Amino acid sequence: MQKTPTAVNFSNLNRKSVMEKIENEKWDVLIIGGGITGAGTALDMASRGLKVLLVEKHDFASGTSSRSTKLIHGGLRYLKQLELKLVREVGKERAIVHKNAPYLVVPEKMLLPVLKKGQLGKWSTSAALSVYDYLADVQKQDKKQTLNKNETLESEPLMNPDIVKSGFLYSEYRTDDARLVIDLLKAAVKHGATALNYLSVEGFVYHDNQIAGAVLQDKINNETIEIRADFVINATGPWVDGLRKIDGSLKKKKLHLTRGVHIVVERKKFPLRQAVYFDTLDNRMIFAIPRERVTYIGTTDNTYTENIENPGITKSDVKYLLESVNRLFTQVHLKETDIESTWSGLRPLIHEDGKSPSELSRKDEIFHADSGLISIAGGKLTGYRKMAERLTDYIIEKKGLKLSENKCKTQKIKLPGADGLEDAENLKTMQNLWKSLFGENEQAVYDIYYHRYGLQLHVVLEKTARQIKAGLQPFYALLLSELEYAVHHEMIAHPNDFFIRRTGSLYFDRPYMRDRIDPVVARMADYFNFGEEIQKRWKQETMVAWKEVMEVKD
Ligand code: FAD
């Protein structure tokens, strides 16, 4: 290894001292919300020298940012709404985010079939894709490809040949949204930010009617503290209006939440060769995306006004997605009983009178209240870096600093798993270490772990090697090493943080998760020195999460 990866100390084992620091220091900026918006902003602000504190009331990425379609995409459909500026910006962002985290943001060709009586015309789609490629500055080799009927069916033989007329391949990127958040936060911490999960903002502190801090509740130790900050940023996604209400500044523009649901089936049941973006029954478009041992399908887009803590999924969501799949992929015959997992998230969009959920703009906006509270809403996972840049520019100017001397640097900041990837030797050394532990035949598993961690996997593998040497079975050693890594370097505080947001097992490998609840709970309890009572509670809560993804409401 030319450069040994260093892992940041980012752990709830240090919670007490981190809490003391949070309480005793004065912060330039308090960011509320540990989703992609908060995490991206923390990195931008910390890298420009601001003293940043980010707090998250649950686990990082537990809101919308672990429940997206997991694409870094330009948003082809926004072309229809003539949102050219948005398409250009997020389209270009794709390549930047890929460059900074190539292990986590991975090129993915999308198949777009043109169907008989479908909503896409061959020529209009061809023109739209050319505009899309042009706006996003797509490289020559990645530009759209036009396919005839046979080529389209060869690309994806499961589609009904009677309704497929032709198709296109175009380029997007897939990611793991929750891991993108966690790696952004680790990068922010490396640049000097402080971030803590399970710490909720319950109220604000004011001086002369201007916001000057916040009241925070520690959800783990049930302790309440007050902190001081010059600027308070409300980056709480679907919860933005809730905090604006507490601040007394919920006026004029408000959020319009729309719910999006995904269902997951075993890849064996829906053996897609590649990702497809296709027509639904009601003239919308949804994705079917193969990933590891499953295929996931989504999303819906409906106005949502109920409990935002747990949006859940309904029978009509399931029916809609299954019927849309079965209509095009006629050999597949998916049934409700084939569903292995689901997730459901809320888009924090900005309300526009008279517009349906799908027509609402995905643009982001900053609201600066008279109280001083600065809220940010709207936007997409893909555009997080530009949202963060706009917000940081705004704060820099409000602080009276010169923008020309404090320019955004994130275009060039590599995420932690990419640190050292520029030297091919490092990757080779890590691959060889993997092979020495697991043999030559586990390439597919290696790929999953590589995309999860990038070069950070080397740290996990070194731990694994030690555990194997101590007599553990290789894959069991890998599990425990990954857990140790998550405890010390990825701030987990509950087994669900590990199973849902650090490894994605709840969504992508539910059977794997079921078999590992007991050892993970026991080992985590050892790290935190917790006894039987907490272990029992953790097991119950983990089982609740495991079952909840299968609960379909009427
Ligand atoms: P969130 O991720 O919800 O983060 C807000 C955080 O604030 C939460 O973690 C919450 O717990 C925390 N919080 C709330 N209140 C408090 C408090 N009082 N104190 C402390 N913390 C608090 N975009 C794409 O680019 N590509 C896609 O493929 C894509 N697919 C999508 C599919 C669906 C179904 C949905 C719903 C959205 C999709 N999006 C996609 C959009 C994207 O996911 C969202 O725009 C983005 O995740 C929003 O992130 P956020 O950080 O603003 O909000």
XYZ file of C-alpha atoms and ligand atoms in Angstrom:
607
model
C 0.000 0.000 0.000
C 1.557 3.308 -1.100
C -0.705 5.268 1.183
C -2.379 3.573 4.133
C -5.990 4.784 4.434
C -6.648 6.694 7.639
C -10.047 6.345 9.241
C -11.514 9.295 11.145
C -12.456 8.781 14.749
C -16.215 9.204 14.412
C -17.839 7.243 17.187
C -20.574 7.245 19.784
C -18.036 5.692 22.163
C -16.831 9.317 22.578
C -20.330 10.699 23.020
C -19.704 12.238 26.440
C -16.703 14.298 25.350
C -18.376 15.295 22.062
C -21.433 16.506 24.031
C -19.176 18.560 26.321
C -17.505 20.133 23.298
C -20.885 20.898 21.700
C -22.112 22.618 24.854
C -18.964 24.562 25.696
C -17.922 25.963 22.325
C -19.464 28.766 20.335
C -20.275 27.697 16.793
C -20.214 29.720 13.599
C -22.974 27.561 12.219
C -25.387 25.006 13.618
C -26.783 22.742 10.893
C -29.934 20.875 11.907
C -30.471 17.629 9.968
C -28.072 14.863 8.975
C -29.473 14.057 5.538
C -27.695 14.779 2.252
C -28.455 18.533 2.459
C -27.006 18.905 5.956
C -24.026 16.614 5.294
C -23.099 18.326 2.001
C -23.401 21.734 3.660
C -21.257 20.658 6.634
C -18.466 19.616 4.263
C -18.636 22.809 2.224
C -18.701 25.088 5.284
C -15.992 23.212 7.203
C -13.725 23.160 4.161
C -14.099 26.955 3.923
C -12.941 27.302 7.520
C -16.252 27.791 9.326
C -16.722 26.193 12.736
C -19.598 23.834 12.050
C -21.806 21.712 14.268
C -24.304 19.318 12.650
C -26.948 17.550 14.739
C -29.323 14.782 13.666
C -32.290 13.742 15.786
C -32.208 10.071 14.768
C -29.474 8.342 12.761
C -27.719 10.138 9.910
C -29.643 9.671 6.630
C -32.625 8.183 8.435
C -35.002 10.640 6.710
C -35.486 10.903 2.946
C -31.782 10.459 2.249
C -31.894 6.678 2.739
C -35.212 6.285 0.905
C -34.539 7.647 -2.575
C -34.269 5.756 -5.871
C -30.509 5.862 -5.231
C -29.641 7.476 -8.533
C -27.324 10.359 -9.209
C -29.289 11.453 -12.204
C -29.924 14.456 -14.345
C -33.676 14.116 -14.137
C -34.620 13.424 -17.723
C -38.289 13.982 -16.954
C -37.674 17.593 -15.880
C -36.951 18.358 -19.535
C -40.668 17.904 -20.169
C -41.284 20.708 -17.661
C -38.629 22.809 -19.451
C -36.546 23.037 -16.274
C -33.433 23.419 -18.422
C -31.375 25.159 -15.742
C -32.079 22.381 -13.247
C -31.309 19.643 -15.801
C -28.066 21.365 -16.751
C -26.962 21.778 -13.157
C -27.770 18.299 -11.844
C -26.665 16.752 -15.144
C -23.195 18.245 -14.742
C -23.083 17.450 -11.055
C -23.282 13.732 -11.835
C -19.780 13.674 -13.275
C -18.358 15.694 -10.358
C -19.879 13.483 -7.680
C -18.674 10.428 -9.605
C -15.138 11.821 -9.808
C -15.043 12.515 -6.076
C -16.497 9.135 -5.088
C -16.050 6.697 -8.007
C -16.524 3.693 -5.699
C -19.921 4.937 -4.536
C -21.302 6.758 -7.562
C -21.104 4.236 -10.354
C -22.038 4.667 -14.050
C -25.233 2.851 -14.980
C -26.741 2.613 -18.443
C -30.509 3.099 -18.450
C -32.710 1.436 -21.035
C -35.624 3.567 -22.182
C -38.029 1.455 -24.258
C -40.384 3.161 -26.705
C -43.737 1.364 -26.435
C -46.859 1.053 -28.607
C -49.439 3.500 -27.217
C -46.716 4.657 -24.802
C -46.053 8.248 -23.791
C -42.642 8.443 -25.516
C -42.343 9.056 -29.247
C -39.180 7.837 -30.955
C -38.185 11.194 -32.453
C -39.199 13.391 -29.553
C -37.338 11.089 -27.125
C -34.277 11.043 -29.337
C -34.290 14.847 -29.438
C -34.861 15.075 -25.670
C -31.944 12.720 -24.957
C -29.672 14.737 -27.241
C -30.619 17.914 -25.364
C -30.063 16.043 -22.092
C -26.570 14.928 -23.169
C -25.778 18.429 -24.400
C -26.995 20.226 -21.266
C -25.115 17.839 -19.003
C -21.895 17.911 -21.074
C -21.948 14.131 -21.392
C -18.725 12.589 -22.788
C -18.884 11.152 -26.312
C -18.686 7.500 -25.236
C -21.587 8.002 -22.797
C -23.959 9.783 -25.148
C -27.355 8.222 -25.927
C -27.507 5.171 -28.163
C -30.502 4.469 -30.350
C -31.686 0.842 -30.487
C -34.041 -0.829 -32.935
C -36.697 -3.246 -31.721
C -34.403 -6.291 -31.769
C -31.558 -4.509 -30.053
C -33.937 -3.214 -27.379
C -35.254 -6.712 -26.710
C -31.740 -8.119 -26.700
C -30.784 -5.587 -24.057
C -33.711 -6.675 -21.945
C -35.405 -9.902 -23.114
C -38.028 -9.894 -20.341
C -40.032 -7.135 -22.032
C -43.181 -7.859 -24.034
C -42.108 -7.994 -27.738
C -45.670 -7.100 -28.798
C -45.511 -3.629 -27.299
C -41.812 -2.702 -27.575
C -41.152 -0.630 -30.712
C -37.569 0.534 -30.158
C -35.440 2.002 -27.388
C -32.530 4.090 -26.187
C -29.640 3.631 -23.815
C -28.548 6.690 -21.878
C -26.106 7.273 -19.027
C -26.808 7.874 -15.354
C -25.112 6.875 -12.088
C -26.304 4.696 -9.222
C -25.329 5.197 -5.614
C -26.085 4.240 -2.044
C -27.753 7.381 -0.700
C -27.196 6.657 3.012
C -23.537 5.803 2.457
C -23.062 8.963 0.435
C -24.326 10.904 3.460
C -22.058 9.058 5.899
C -18.964 9.496 3.725
C -19.744 13.203 3.268
C -20.006 13.549 7.034
C -16.698 11.743 7.548
C -15.128 14.120 5.022
C -16.680 17.077 6.897
C -15.274 15.779 10.195
C -11.847 15.441 8.562
C -12.143 19.133 7.669
C -12.910 20.053 11.274
C -16.721 19.819 11.539
C -18.396 18.211 14.548
C -21.413 15.984 13.917
C -23.537 13.951 16.287
C -26.572 11.766 15.744
C -29.464 11.119 18.170
C -29.350 14.779 19.183
C -32.549 16.647 18.428
C -33.298 20.362 18.203
C -36.335 20.962 20.387
C -36.348 24.758 20.444
C -34.296 27.875 19.792
C -32.431 30.400 21.899
C -32.880 34.103 21.022
C -31.009 37.304 21.872
C -32.814 40.539 20.997
C -35.362 38.499 19.005
C -32.599 37.058 16.846
C -31.790 33.365 16.835
C -28.553 32.758 18.766
C -28.556 29.039 19.433
C -30.737 26.031 20.102
C -32.056 23.699 22.768
C -30.820 20.176 22.066
C -32.073 16.940 23.501
C -29.747 13.957 23.710
C -31.992 11.034 22.728
C -29.587 8.473 24.136
C -28.855 9.911 27.571
C -32.043 11.955 27.894
C -30.185 15.122 28.681
C -31.052 18.656 27.488
C -28.452 21.318 26.712
C -28.372 24.783 25.182
C -25.817 25.738 22.603
C -24.704 28.976 20.951
C -24.302 29.570 17.232
C -24.073 32.654 15.021
C -26.127 31.052 12.261
C -28.742 28.306 12.525
C -29.564 26.317 9.413
C -32.690 24.228 9.186
C -31.826 21.419 6.729
C -34.407 18.984 8.009
C -36.045 17.943 4.725
C -39.683 16.972 5.406
C -39.380 18.430 8.937
C -38.400 21.934 7.720
C -41.853 23.458 8.300
C -42.100 21.861 11.768
C -39.019 23.788 12.898
C -40.173 26.963 11.130
C -43.380 26.643 13.144
C -41.458 26.304 16.436
C -39.549 29.441 15.394
C -42.834 31.244 14.609
C -41.702 31.869 11.042
C -43.888 29.489 9.040
C -45.214 32.108 6.605
C -45.517 32.533 2.850
C -43.953 29.550 1.058
C -44.546 26.130 2.587
C -43.515 22.556 1.882
C -45.541 20.163 -0.224
C -44.580 16.630 0.751
C -44.976 13.831 -1.750
C -44.499 10.195 -0.884
C -42.437 7.820 -3.004
C -42.508 4.065 -2.507
C -40.121 1.345 -3.722
C -40.637 -2.407 -3.640
C -37.848 -4.988 -3.688
C -38.037 -8.512 -5.111
C -35.458 -11.239 -5.355
C -33.427 -10.957 -8.579
C -34.391 -14.593 -9.322
C -38.033 -13.503 -9.518
C -37.291 -10.476 -11.725
C -33.977 -11.308 -13.415
C -33.373 -7.974 -15.126
C -30.153 -7.670 -17.075
C -30.041 -3.954 -16.662
C -31.805 -0.868 -15.309
C -34.941 0.162 -17.208
C -36.922 3.425 -17.071
C -40.425 2.698 -18.336
C -44.041 3.875 -18.655
C -46.577 3.299 -15.896
C -50.320 2.878 -16.215
C -50.960 6.570 -15.558
C -48.458 8.143 -17.932
C -45.654 8.501 -15.426
C -42.290 6.736 -15.580
C -40.681 4.433 -13.016
C -37.387 2.576 -12.681
C -36.642 -1.121 -12.289
C -33.046 -1.487 -11.127
C -31.095 -4.702 -10.566
C -28.795 -4.483 -7.583
C -26.822 -7.282 -5.912
C -29.279 -10.135 -5.202
C -32.452 -8.107 -5.781
C -34.310 -5.906 -8.234
C -36.029 -2.788 -6.915
C -38.908 -0.944 -8.499
C -40.121 2.613 -7.972
C -41.216 5.166 -7.410
C -44.668 6.524 -6.762
C -45.270 10.268 -6.304
C -48.378 11.252 -4.313
C -49.200 14.192 -2.058
C -48.739 13.167 1.571
C -50.282 14.851 4.606
C -50.153 12.160 7.322
C -47.568 11.255 9.987
C -44.150 12.110 8.582
C -42.133 9.940 10.954
C -43.106 6.756 9.176
C -44.806 7.220 5.798
C -45.211 3.470 5.130
C -46.698 1.941 1.984
C -50.249 1.130 0.950
C -51.973 -1.630 -1.005
C -52.618 0.779 -3.862
C -48.869 1.660 -4.074
C -48.053 -2.039 -4.340
C -50.786 -2.686 -6.916
C -49.646 0.265 -9.043
C -45.987 -0.804 -9.111
C -46.722 -4.511 -9.680
C -49.225 -3.830 -12.479
C -46.816 -1.449 -14.185
C -44.055 -4.083 -14.114
C -46.282 -6.959 -15.208
C -47.678 -4.992 -18.132
C -44.268 -4.485 -19.743
C -42.343 -7.500 -18.418
C -44.980 -10.052 -19.363
C -42.834 -13.084 -18.563
C -42.327 -12.028 -14.978
C -45.783 -12.258 -13.250
C -44.782 -10.540 -10.017
C -47.151 -10.980 -7.068
C -47.451 -9.218 -3.734
C -46.004 -12.312 -2.036
C -42.805 -11.913 -4.109
C -42.006 -8.626 -2.363
C -39.068 -9.070 -0.025
C -38.661 -5.543 1.265
C -39.913 -1.989 0.693
C -39.050 1.581 1.532
C -40.970 4.780 1.480
C -39.737 8.373 1.596
C -41.046 11.934 1.506
C -39.874 14.567 -0.966
C -39.546 17.941 0.764
C -40.780 19.984 -2.209
C -41.935 23.593 -2.235
C -45.672 24.080 -2.737
C -46.878 25.699 -5.964
C -50.587 26.376 -6.370
C -52.391 24.171 -8.888
C -49.469 21.793 -9.561
C -49.699 18.017 -9.200
C -46.954 16.132 -7.276
C -45.061 15.179 -10.444
C -45.248 18.737 -11.795
C -43.794 20.358 -8.657
C -40.328 21.769 -9.255
C -37.364 19.971 -7.690
C -35.540 23.306 -7.361
C -34.099 24.199 -3.964
C -34.770 27.439 -2.148
C -33.386 29.240 0.913
C -35.841 30.949 3.300
C -34.278 33.490 5.685
C -36.796 34.338 8.422
C -36.901 37.643 10.338
C -35.872 35.646 13.415
C -32.634 34.695 11.642
C -33.541 31.032 11.076
C -32.261 29.954 7.650
C -34.173 27.055 6.108
C -33.373 25.159 2.927
C -35.861 22.957 1.112
C -36.526 21.295 -2.230
C -33.665 19.902 -4.272
C -32.405 16.441 -5.033
C -29.769 14.039 -3.781
C -27.850 14.681 -7.015
C -27.703 18.439 -6.549
C -26.534 18.408 -2.918
C -23.125 19.964 -3.661
C -24.551 22.969 -5.469
C -27.223 23.448 -2.774
C -24.443 23.431 -0.182
C -22.386 25.880 -2.237
C -25.276 28.355 -2.526
C -26.005 28.121 1.182
C -22.339 28.511 2.181
C -21.858 31.470 -0.199
C -24.890 33.046 1.464
C -23.454 32.589 4.969
C -19.983 33.781 3.934
C -21.523 37.010 2.639
C -23.753 37.422 5.703
C -20.651 37.052 7.872
C -19.104 39.933 5.966
C -16.361 37.766 4.479
C -15.200 38.100 0.885
C -16.484 35.355 -1.396
C -13.447 35.768 -3.638
C -11.241 34.734 -0.698
C -13.560 31.970 0.483
C -14.537 30.085 -2.643
C -16.221 26.690 -2.681
C -13.687 23.835 -2.722
C -15.899 20.759 -2.772
C -15.566 20.212 -6.518
C -12.113 18.856 -5.731
C -12.671 17.177 -2.356
C -12.509 13.401 -2.627
C -14.762 11.410 -0.321
C -12.882 9.174 2.152
C -13.165 5.939 0.132
C -11.543 7.629 -2.864
C -8.567 8.898 -0.923
C -5.621 7.023 -2.484
C -7.629 5.577 -5.406
C -5.571 7.654 -7.851
C -2.743 5.161 -7.287
C -3.805 1.873 -8.918
C -1.338 -0.010 -6.685
C -3.502 0.716 -3.651
C -6.524 -0.931 -5.204
C -4.442 -3.910 -6.284
C -3.012 -4.354 -2.786
C -6.523 -4.300 -1.326
C -7.818 -6.815 -3.885
C -4.905 -9.115 -3.082
C -5.626 -8.839 0.620
C -9.268 -9.779 -0.082
C -8.169 -12.805 -2.137
C -5.755 -13.915 0.565
C -8.664 -13.951 3.053
C -11.546 -15.241 0.923
C -9.931 -17.029 -2.032
C -10.326 -16.382 -5.751
C -14.062 -17.065 -6.076
C -15.710 -14.269 -4.162
C -15.374 -11.446 -6.709
C -19.111 -10.603 -6.589
C -18.993 -10.190 -2.811
C -15.807 -8.136 -3.114
C -17.585 -5.822 -5.554
C -20.401 -5.195 -3.056
C -17.908 -4.321 -0.335
C -15.767 -2.231 -2.649
C -18.764 -0.121 -3.705
C -19.730 0.256 -0.064
C -16.353 1.471 1.216
C -13.905 2.153 -1.601
C -10.363 2.071 -0.222
C -11.738 2.264 3.327
C -12.385 -1.451 2.884
C -8.669 -1.960 3.463
C -9.116 -0.939 7.113
C -12.012 -3.415 7.474
C -9.951 -6.175 5.841
C -6.980 -5.615 8.126
C -9.318 -6.101 11.088
C -10.756 -9.195 9.357
C -7.294 -10.677 8.868
C -6.620 -10.344 12.602
C -9.944 -12.013 13.485
C -9.297 -14.889 11.067
C -5.877 -15.344 12.626
C -7.631 -15.545 16.005
C -9.661 -18.481 14.662
C -12.896 -16.972 13.305
C -14.536 -18.210 10.108
C -13.668 -15.678 7.307
C -17.141 -14.248 6.583
C -18.047 -14.114 10.261
C -14.758 -12.269 10.838
C -15.755 -9.865 8.042
C -19.128 -9.159 9.681
C -17.551 -8.422 13.060
C -14.831 -6.274 11.484
C -17.387 -4.289 9.541
C -19.337 -3.768 12.734
C -16.199 -2.673 14.588
C -15.485 -0.219 11.767
C -19.053 1.140 11.968
C -18.769 1.573 15.758
C -15.394 3.371 15.659
C -15.558 5.252 12.393
C -19.212 5.582 11.322
C -20.962 6.552 14.562
C -23.571 3.818 14.870
C -25.562 3.789 18.103
C -28.104 1.042 17.377
C -28.001 -2.236 15.409
C -30.571 -0.728 13.012
C -28.041 1.970 12.053
C -25.755 -0.849 10.947
C -28.363 -2.985 9.189
C -30.319 -0.183 7.518
C -28.008 2.726 6.735
C -24.372 1.509 6.915
C -24.860 -1.774 5.043
C -28.334 -1.523 3.426
C -29.067 -5.120 4.478
C -32.689 -4.412 5.459
C -33.488 -3.387 1.897
C -31.101 -5.463 -0.167
C -30.539 -8.638 1.834
C -33.258 -9.140 4.420
C -32.488 -12.871 4.950
C -28.811 -11.985 5.651
C -29.949 -9.455 8.233
C -32.302 -11.901 9.990
C -29.463 -14.356 10.566
C -27.127 -11.732 11.947
C -29.288 -9.809 14.408
C -28.151 -11.852 17.441
C -24.373 -11.606 16.928
C -24.539 -7.930 15.964
C -26.646 -7.035 19.020
C -24.353 -9.006 21.351
C -21.118 -7.546 19.936
C -22.469 -3.991 19.898
C -23.566 -4.320 23.512
C -19.968 -5.347 24.358
C -18.576 -2.199 22.722
C -20.944 0.071 24.631
C -20.819 -1.959 27.825
C -24.584 -2.535 27.830
C -26.304 -5.395 29.658
C -29.154 -7.800 28.990
C -31.929 -5.207 29.185
C -30.643 -3.047 26.339
C -29.823 -6.105 24.261
C -33.412 -7.312 24.646
C -34.764 -3.910 23.618
C -32.381 -3.668 20.642
C -33.416 -7.116 19.433
C -37.084 -6.174 19.634
C -36.515 -2.869 17.814
C -34.441 -4.538 15.139
C -37.156 -7.143 14.583
C -39.764 -4.355 14.373
C -37.744 -2.713 11.580
C -37.294 -6.098 9.889
C -41.052 -6.707 9.868
C -42.123 -3.111 9.218
C -40.778 -3.063 5.664
C -43.331 -5.766 4.841
C -46.339 -4.018 6.391
C -48.742 -2.827 3.720
C -51.499 -0.465 4.893
C -54.991 -0.389 3.391
P -33.593 14.322 4.784
O -32.784 13.272 4.182
O -34.976 13.943 5.179
O -32.789 14.824 6.052
C -33.372 15.643 7.048
C -32.900 15.121 8.399
O -33.275 16.054 9.417
C -33.556 13.784 8.787
O -32.548 12.803 8.916
C -34.255 14.091 10.111
O -34.210 13.032 11.030
C -33.490 15.311 10.606
N -34.262 16.141 11.544
C -35.574 16.467 11.446
N -35.941 17.227 12.499
C -34.840 17.383 13.282
C -34.601 18.041 14.514
N -35.562 18.710 15.160
N -33.354 17.981 15.060
C -32.348 17.302 14.411
N -32.545 16.649 13.224
C -33.770 16.697 12.669
N -32.944 12.541 -5.618
C -31.983 12.154 -6.503
O -31.099 12.938 -6.826
N -31.967 10.906 -7.041
C -32.930 9.996 -6.786
O -32.862 8.864 -7.260
C -33.986 10.383 -5.929
N -34.996 9.536 -5.679
C -35.952 9.866 -4.780
C -36.965 8.952 -4.520
C -37.899 9.207 -3.517
C -38.965 8.211 -3.234
C -37.821 10.406 -2.779
C -38.789 10.655 -1.679
C -36.848 11.349 -3.071
C -35.913 11.095 -4.071
N -34.892 12.002 -4.392
C -33.931 11.677 -5.307
C -34.787 13.281 -3.684
C -33.794 13.207 -2.514
O -33.826 11.943 -1.915
C -34.106 14.274 -1.472
O -34.166 15.520 -2.100
C -33.038 14.342 -0.381
O -32.743 13.074 0.144
C -33.510 15.253 0.757
O -32.473 15.303 1.696
P -32.534 16.249 2.955
O -31.226 16.172 3.629
O -33.010 17.590 2.557
O -33.689 15.624 3.876
